[in-house]
XYZ file of N, CA and C in Angstrom:
567
model
N -45.207 -13.865 -115.448
C -43.812 -13.715 -115.797
C -43.550 -14.134 -117.241
N -44.150 -15.258 -117.661
C -43.930 -15.728 -119.028
C -44.457 -14.722 -120.046
N -45.623 -14.118 -119.756
C -46.178 -13.127 -120.684
C -45.243 -11.959 -120.868
N -44.641 -11.519 -119.801
C -43.690 -10.412 -119.862
C -42.503 -10.769 -120.751
N -41.976 -11.976 -120.598
C -40.859 -12.424 -121.429
C -41.269 -12.545 -122.891
N -42.478 -13.046 -123.129
C -42.968 -13.160 -124.509
C -43.099 -11.783 -125.145
N -43.616 -10.835 -124.377
C -43.745 -9.473 -124.887
C -42.402 -8.869 -125.237
N -41.405 -9.115 -124.407
C -40.055 -8.617 -124.685
C -39.473 -9.278 -125.931
N -39.749 -10.557 -126.102
C -39.273 -11.273 -127.294
C -39.894 -10.680 -128.552
N -41.194 -10.420 -128.507
C -41.879 -9.814 -129.657
C -41.312 -8.428 -129.931
N -41.121 -7.625 -128.902
C -40.555 -6.280 -129.078
C -39.172 -6.343 -129.720
N -38.348 -7.272 -129.262
C -37.002 -7.427 -129.830
C -37.081 -7.824 -131.293
N -37.949 -8.777 -131.597
C -38.117 -9.212 -132.989
C -38.541 -8.035 -133.870
N -39.569 -7.308 -133.446
C -40.082 -6.205 -134.257
C -39.061 -5.088 -134.426
N -38.236 -4.853 -133.434
C -37.253 -3.774 -133.544
C -36.110 -4.125 -134.495
N -35.922 -5.402 -134.792
C -34.830 -5.817 -135.678
C -35.310 -6.356 -137.021
N -36.610 -6.570 -137.175
C -37.143 -7.145 -138.419
C -37.120 -6.117 -139.540
N -36.947 -6.593 -140.751
C -36.988 -5.744 -141.943
C -37.826 -6.424 -143.006
N -38.557 -5.611 -143.766
C -39.300 -6.142 -144.901
C -38.370 -6.246 -146.090
N -38.559 -7.271 -146.897
C -37.731 -7.436 -148.096
C -38.606 -7.871 -149.256
N -38.298 -7.355 -150.423
C -38.982 -7.731 -151.656
C -38.348 -9.018 -152.169
N -39.179 -9.986 -152.534
C -38.667 -11.260 -153.022
C -39.086 -11.467 -154.470
N -38.116 -11.433 -155.386
C -38.412 -11.708 -156.793
C -38.981 -13.106 -156.984
N -38.583 -14.026 -156.121
C -39.012 -15.416 -156.267
C -40.445 -15.646 -155.794
N -41.082 -14.621 -155.233
C -42.438 -14.756 -154.720
C -43.310 -13.621 -155.264
N -43.552 -13.601 -156.589
C -44.287 -12.474 -157.179
C -45.772 -12.495 -156.817
N -46.344 -11.314 -156.746
C -47.782 -11.174 -156.519
C -48.496 -11.289 -157.857
N -49.549 -12.074 -157.896
C -50.363 -12.210 -159.101
C -51.688 -11.502 -158.855
N -52.024 -10.572 -159.724
C -53.285 -9.842 -159.604
C -54.420 -10.790 -159.972
N -55.372 -10.927 -159.086
C -56.502 -11.818 -159.322
C -57.694 -11.084 -159.911
N -58.752 -11.829 -160.123
C -60.004 -11.261 -160.627
C -60.628 -10.383 -159.541
N -61.420 -9.421 -159.967
C -62.131 -8.568 -159.016
C -63.620 -8.593 -159.325
N -64.418 -8.402 -158.303
C -65.861 -8.291 -158.475
C -66.186 -6.848 -158.841
N -66.945 -6.673 -159.905
C -67.333 -5.332 -160.344
C -68.849 -5.277 -160.426
N -69.429 -4.295 -159.762
C -70.880 -4.106 -159.848
C -71.199 -3.465 -161.192
N -71.999 -4.118 -162.028
C -72.271 -3.584 -163.372
C -73.023 -2.254 -163.365
N -73.765 -1.969 -162.307
C -74.550 -0.737 -162.258
C -73.750 0.466 -161.769
N -72.532 0.245 -161.290
C -71.760 1.359 -160.722
C -70.276 1.204 -161.017
N -69.940 0.895 -162.266
C -68.520 0.698 -162.573
C -67.976 1.840 -163.416
N -66.668 1.964 -163.384
C -65.951 2.961 -164.182
C -64.938 2.220 -165.032
N -64.931 2.501 -166.327
C -64.007 1.825 -167.248
C -62.684 2.587 -167.317
N -61.609 1.817 -167.508
C -60.267 2.386 -167.586
C -59.516 1.770 -168.755
N -58.526 2.479 -169.253
C -57.755 2.039 -170.419
C -56.516 1.244 -170.043
N -55.800 1.656 -169.014
C -54.500 1.064 -168.685
C -54.498 0.196 -167.435
N -55.662 -0.021 -166.866
C -55.758 -0.859 -165.673
C -55.673 -2.330 -166.058
N -55.264 -3.149 -165.111
C -55.204 -4.595 -165.326
C -56.602 -5.133 -165.630
N -57.618 -4.580 -164.977
C -59.006 -4.976 -165.207
C -59.697 -3.900 -166.046
N -60.722 -4.296 -166.759
C -61.429 -3.358 -167.640
C -62.123 -2.243 -166.865
N -62.646 -2.576 -165.682
C -63.378 -1.573 -164.908
C -63.321 -1.912 -163.419
N -63.671 -0.897 -162.610
C -63.741 -1.055 -161.157
C -64.999 -0.360 -160.659
N -65.532 -0.853 -159.557
C -66.673 -0.201 -158.913
C -66.316 0.065 -157.455
N -67.228 0.704 -156.763
C -67.055 1.001 -155.338
C -65.858 1.902 -155.042
N -65.558 2.819 -155.946
C -64.525 3.824 -155.696
C -65.202 5.063 -155.112
N -64.672 5.586 -154.008
C -65.220 6.846 -153.512
C -64.686 7.983 -154.391
N -65.121 9.206 -154.149
C -64.758 10.331 -155.024
C -63.245 10.547 -155.083
N -62.558 10.481 -153.945
C -61.100 10.666 -153.934
C -60.395 9.545 -154.686
N -60.822 8.313 -154.459
C -60.215 7.170 -155.143
C -60.436 7.249 -156.648
N -61.633 7.647 -157.069
C -61.921 7.761 -158.497
C -61.043 8.827 -159.140
N -60.889 9.967 -158.489
C -60.038 11.032 -159.038
C -58.601 10.548 -159.200
N -58.078 9.843 -158.204
C -56.716 9.310 -158.283
C -56.633 8.246 -159.369
N -57.610 7.350 -159.441
C -57.609 6.285 -160.454
C -57.607 6.867 -161.867
N -58.411 7.884 -162.110
C -58.454 8.505 -163.443
C -57.107 9.120 -163.802
N -56.455 9.760 -162.839
C -55.141 10.358 -163.112
C -54.070 9.294 -163.330
N -54.089 8.231 -162.535
C -53.134 7.139 -162.758
C -53.344 6.568 -164.153
N -54.589 6.330 -164.523
C -54.901 5.749 -165.832
C -54.402 6.636 -166.965
N -54.475 7.944 -166.778
C -54.065 8.876 -167.838
C -52.555 8.869 -168.088
N -51.770 8.291 -167.170
C -50.312 8.259 -167.350
C -49.869 7.203 -168.359
N -50.727 6.227 -168.634
C -50.359 5.137 -169.532
C -49.642 3.990 -168.841
N -49.372 4.117 -167.547
C -48.720 3.041 -166.796
C -49.734 1.950 -166.455
N -49.253 0.725 -166.307
C -50.117 -0.379 -165.894
C -50.379 -0.255 -164.397
N -51.635 -0.461 -164.005
C -52.011 -0.306 -162.610
C -53.200 -1.196 -162.287
N -53.482 -1.325 -161.000
C -54.667 -2.050 -160.561
C -55.232 -1.423 -159.297
N -56.519 -1.582 -159.137
C -57.198 -1.255 -157.878
C -56.979 -2.473 -156.999
N -56.420 -2.280 -155.848
C -56.063 -3.388 -154.970
C -57.206 -3.682 -154.006
N -57.814 -4.867 -154.101
C -58.912 -5.170 -153.174
C -58.412 -5.355 -151.741
N -59.225 -4.931 -150.796
C -58.851 -5.020 -149.387
C -58.776 -6.475 -148.926
N -59.669 -7.289 -149.394
C -59.662 -8.702 -149.004
C -59.113 -9.541 -150.142
N -57.968 -10.134 -149.924
C -57.391 -11.011 -150.936
C -56.467 -10.325 -151.909
N -56.255 -9.030 -151.759
C -55.347 -8.308 -152.639
C -53.925 -8.333 -152.100
N -53.090 -7.479 -152.675
C -51.695 -7.375 -152.251
C -51.641 -6.687 -150.893
N -50.887 -7.256 -149.976
C -50.766 -6.637 -148.656
C -49.304 -6.546 -148.246
N -49.033 -5.580 -147.390
C -47.702 -5.368 -146.839
C -47.790 -5.643 -145.339
N -46.925 -6.499 -144.851
C -46.885 -6.800 -143.423
C -46.408 -5.569 -142.660
N -47.099 -5.247 -141.581
C -46.715 -4.110 -140.742
C -45.928 -4.627 -139.549
N -44.751 -4.087 -139.368
C -43.846 -4.575 -138.331
C -43.957 -3.748 -137.056
N -45.162 -3.716 -136.494
C -45.359 -3.073 -135.202
C -46.564 -3.703 -134.524
N -46.871 -3.219 -133.337
C -47.967 -3.814 -132.577
C -49.269 -3.021 -132.709
N -49.531 -2.437 -133.840
C -50.757 -1.680 -134.047
C -51.972 -2.581 -134.155
N -53.125 -1.958 -134.404
C -54.374 -2.711 -134.492
C -54.411 -3.646 -135.695
N -53.796 -3.247 -136.779
C -53.811 -4.093 -137.974
C -52.417 -4.657 -138.222
N -52.379 -5.820 -138.816
C -51.110 -6.495 -139.095
C -50.684 -6.348 -140.546
N -51.644 -5.987 -141.412
C -51.361 -5.907 -142.837
C -51.963 -4.620 -143.398
N -51.319 -4.094 -144.417
C -51.749 -2.865 -145.086
C -52.053 -3.208 -146.542
N -53.255 -2.887 -146.991
C -53.689 -3.110 -148.365
C -53.799 -1.753 -149.062
N -52.748 -1.288 -149.750
C -52.840 0.018 -150.426
C -53.917 -0.018 -151.511
N -54.561 1.124 -151.751
C -55.673 1.175 -152.706
C -55.260 0.896 -154.144
N -54.076 1.375 -154.550
C -53.655 1.227 -155.948
C -52.217 0.735 -156.025
N -51.952 -0.103 -157.016
C -50.597 -0.561 -157.328
C -50.288 -0.132 -158.748
N -49.131 0.505 -158.937
C -48.716 0.989 -160.258
C -47.327 0.421 -160.534
N -47.132 -0.118 -161.738
C -45.836 -0.669 -162.124
C -45.096 0.336 -162.992
N -43.859 0.658 -162.587
C -43.048 1.624 -163.326
C -41.572 1.250 -163.182
N -40.915 1.001 -164.295
C -39.467 0.729 -164.310
C -39.043 -0.313 -163.268
N -39.680 -1.452 -163.278
C -39.360 -2.580 -162.384
C -39.587 -2.265 -160.908
N -40.374 -1.245 -160.645
C -40.742 -0.909 -159.274
C -42.264 -0.921 -159.168
N -42.734 -1.088 -157.956
C -44.167 -1.008 -157.676
C -44.380 0.211 -156.793
N -45.293 1.063 -157.208
C -45.646 2.228 -156.397
C -47.045 1.971 -155.851
N -47.146 1.914 -154.541
C -48.419 1.691 -153.866
C -48.956 3.054 -153.445
N -50.103 3.424 -153.995
C -50.692 4.741 -153.722
C -51.969 4.550 -152.918
N -52.092 5.324 -151.859
C -53.252 5.214 -150.988
C -53.785 6.604 -150.661
N -54.937 6.996 -151.239
C -55.554 8.257 -150.822
C -55.995 8.116 -149.362
N -55.660 9.087 -148.543
C -55.932 9.014 -147.104
C -56.652 10.264 -146.637
N -57.539 10.088 -145.683
C -58.089 11.228 -144.977
C -57.015 11.781 -144.060
N -56.895 13.079 -143.993
C -55.847 13.695 -143.188
C -55.872 13.285 -141.728
N -57.052 12.974 -141.213
C -57.161 12.582 -139.807
C -56.425 11.270 -139.516
N -56.093 10.502 -140.553
C -55.387 9.231 -140.372
C -53.868 9.370 -140.403
N -53.362 10.534 -140.788
C -51.911 10.687 -140.937
C -51.147 10.418 -139.645
N -51.623 10.961 -138.551
C -50.903 10.812 -137.280
C -50.685 9.348 -136.917
N -51.696 8.525 -137.154
C -51.598 7.123 -136.738
C -51.001 6.215 -137.801
N -51.128 6.576 -139.070
C -50.745 5.637 -140.118
C -49.466 5.973 -140.869
N -49.038 7.217 -140.865
C -47.873 7.595 -141.674
C -46.626 6.817 -141.271
N -46.322 6.780 -140.003
C -45.119 6.084 -139.555
C -45.176 4.580 -139.733
N -46.377 4.020 -139.757
C -46.540 2.569 -139.891
C -46.547 2.112 -141.340
N -47.087 2.928 -142.239
C -47.374 2.443 -143.585
C -46.577 3.109 -144.701
N -45.962 4.251 -144.444
C -45.128 4.875 -145.472
C -43.792 4.150 -145.478
N -43.637 3.263 -146.418
C -42.474 2.382 -146.449
C -41.789 2.444 -147.804
N -40.533 2.086 -147.819
C -39.785 1.866 -149.062
C -39.144 0.493 -148.895
N -39.722 -0.497 -149.534
C -39.282 -1.880 -149.351
C -38.204 -2.203 -150.371
N -37.118 -2.764 -149.883
C -35.943 -3.032 -150.716
C -35.812 -4.524 -151.007
N -35.062 -4.818 -152.065
C -34.769 -6.214 -152.385
C -33.501 -6.648 -151.655
N -33.067 -7.870 -151.932
C -31.889 -8.411 -151.232
C -30.605 -7.661 -151.559
N -30.612 -6.841 -152.634
C -29.438 -6.043 -153.002
C -29.520 -4.617 -152.459
N -30.581 -4.317 -151.717
C -30.732 -2.992 -151.137
C -31.422 -1.978 -152.034
N -31.909 -2.415 -153.190
C -32.585 -1.511 -154.121
C -34.063 -1.368 -153.740
N -34.569 -0.131 -153.777
C -35.988 0.078 -153.509
C -36.813 -0.590 -154.598
N -37.805 -1.379 -154.206
C -38.659 -2.067 -155.169
C -40.131 -1.705 -155.005
N -40.548 -1.408 -153.774
C -41.931 -1.006 -153.523
C -41.894 0.322 -152.781
N -42.540 1.316 -153.355
C -42.602 2.650 -152.759
C -44.046 2.931 -152.371
N -44.289 3.323 -151.143
C -45.638 3.626 -150.675
C -45.804 5.136 -150.627
N -46.921 5.602 -151.180
C -47.246 7.030 -151.193
C -48.676 7.230 -150.688
N -48.879 8.231 -149.846
C -50.222 8.664 -149.459
C -50.527 9.947 -150.218
N -51.783 10.124 -150.568
C -52.259 11.398 -151.119
C -53.386 11.873 -150.212
N -53.248 13.108 -149.699
C -54.283 13.683 -148.845
C -54.784 14.979 -149.465
N -56.047 15.281 -149.201
C -56.592 16.565 -149.643
C -56.042 17.661 -148.755
N -55.824 18.830 -149.359
C -55.355 19.986 -148.611
C -53.849 20.130 -148.662
N -53.380 21.261 -148.155
C -51.956 21.544 -148.047
C -51.541 21.230 -146.614
N -50.461 20.461 -146.481
C -50.027 19.975 -145.177
C -48.570 20.322 -144.920
N -48.200 20.326 -143.647
C -46.809 20.506 -143.232
C -46.293 19.172 -142.697
N -45.184 18.691 -143.241
C -44.600 17.430 -142.765
C -44.038 17.586 -141.353
N -43.555 18.775 -141.020
C -42.949 18.991 -139.707
C -43.980 18.884 -138.585
N -45.150 19.488 -138.803
C -46.170 19.492 -137.753
C -47.241 18.428 -137.965
N -47.268 17.825 -139.161
C -48.311 16.859 -139.532
C -49.703 17.491 -139.390
N -49.770 18.788 -139.693
C -51.040 19.504 -139.605
C -51.362 20.137 -140.949
N -52.655 20.256 -141.213
C -53.124 20.871 -142.440
C -53.008 22.384 -142.313
N -52.441 23.025 -143.350
C -52.268 24.474 -143.323
C -53.273 25.199 -144.215
N -53.807 24.508 -145.231
C -54.832 25.078 -146.118
C -55.761 23.963 -146.575
N -56.992 24.336 -146.896
C -57.964 23.350 -147.378
C -57.776 23.012 -148.846
N -57.159 23.901 -149.609
C -57.037 23.672 -151.052
C -55.816 22.825 -151.370
N -55.848 22.198 -152.542
C -54.717 21.424 -153.026
C -54.690 19.999 -152.515
N -53.566 19.340 -152.794
C -53.339 17.947 -152.398
C -51.894 17.801 -151.953
N -51.655 16.880 -151.038
C -50.297 16.613 -150.563
C -49.937 15.159 -150.819
N -48.675 14.936 -151.174
C -48.148 13.588 -151.381
C -47.152 13.308 -150.268
N -47.345 12.188 -149.597
C -46.512 11.792 -148.463
C -45.651 10.602 -148.841
N -44.389 10.619 -148.363
C -43.472 9.512 -148.637
C -42.459 9.419 -147.507
N -41.759 8.302 -147.472
C -40.671 8.094 -146.521
C -39.369 8.248 -147.287
N -38.443 9.051 -146.758
C -37.145 9.219 -147.411
C -36.260 8.006 -147.110
N -35.132 7.925 -147.794
C -34.204 6.820 -147.555
C -33.605 6.870 -146.152
N -33.697 8.023 -145.492
C -33.183 8.145 -144.123
C -34.282 7.979 -143.071
N -35.481 7.578 -143.513
C -36.565 7.321 -142.574
C -37.371 8.536 -142.162
N -37.217 9.646 -142.873
C -37.967 10.867 -142.578
C -39.273 10.874 -143.371
N -40.359 11.328 -142.750
C -41.628 11.487 -143.459
C -41.625 12.861 -144.102
N -41.891 12.910 -145.383
C -41.893 14.165 -146.144
C -43.191 14.283 -146.928
N -43.576 15.529 -147.199
C -44.719 15.743 -148.086
C -44.416 16.892 -149.036
N -45.040 16.825 -150.193
C -44.992 17.917 -151.162
C -46.430 18.323 -151.437
N -46.630 19.599 -151.731
C -47.972 20.124 -151.931
C -48.194 20.463 -153.395
N -49.421 20.200 -153.860
C -49.750 20.341 -155.280
C -51.124 20.983 -155.428
N -51.287 21.740 -156.512
C -52.528 22.464 -156.740
C -53.711 21.594 -157.102
N -53.446 20.429 -157.694
C -54.543 19.558 -158.108
C -54.139 18.092 -157.993
N -55.123 17.213 -158.165
C -54.867 15.782 -158.019
C -53.925 15.274 -159.110
N -53.959 15.878 -160.297
C -53.055 15.458 -161.381
C -51.597 15.674 -160.975
N -51.290 16.828 -160.410
C -49.931 17.105 -159.954
C -49.517 16.181 -158.819
N -50.457 15.878 -157.936
C -50.160 14.977 -156.824
C -49.850 13.570 -157.328
N -50.627 13.079 -158.280
C -50.377 11.733 -158.818
C -49.043 11.695 -159.553
N -48.741 12.728 -160.337
C -47.433 12.771 -161.023
C -46.287 12.682 -160.015
N -46.405 13.429 -158.923
C -45.362 13.399 -157.890
C -45.298 12.027 -157.212
N -46.446 11.462 -156.917
C -46.483 10.149 -156.264
C -45.816 9.081 -157.117
N -45.844 9.258 -158.435
C -45.276 8.265 -159.349
C -43.789 8.470 -159.618
N -43.195 9.505 -159.031
C -41.746 9.679 -159.167
C -41.041 8.576 -158.392
N -39.914 8.129 -158.908
C -39.222 6.982 -158.322
C -38.183 7.347 -157.272
N -38.199 8.569 -156.789
C -37.239 8.928 -155.737
C -37.943 9.394 -154.513
């Protein structure tokens, strides 16, 4: 009986909880381990170079770097994380990249399309500050052309950018190349 009541309490908490950005608790980017034999150098990143990027991550990192915006590769262990307010397998989300633009943080995560069904609703977030202003925007980039309505891939070519609207709808836009996808992901709306 007690377990049932505890479960109901957790469900109630999660259904009413909201994430909030706190100016008084800023994230500080720490040092990263870079393998000297397999690193890639960047111009606008917080760190001089990063290693262990897969092909999709490297393509996105190069395009982010080309924008001139300050960014970092976010390590999975010890990096910036977003608390997930549901009962899924993971409690925290570590987006692959953080980009700073006009006092906002854009968290970009290249995703395999097979993960969209399980992760889009949990991790595509727009986190607001105490005044209701969006401060952290989460974007997924997937290979291929996708439909937001069906959450299914319609073509193998191109890239799609996924986001959550202010009304809680999951939306995607389709782009011919990774450069166009990164430009769209970095838009502040």
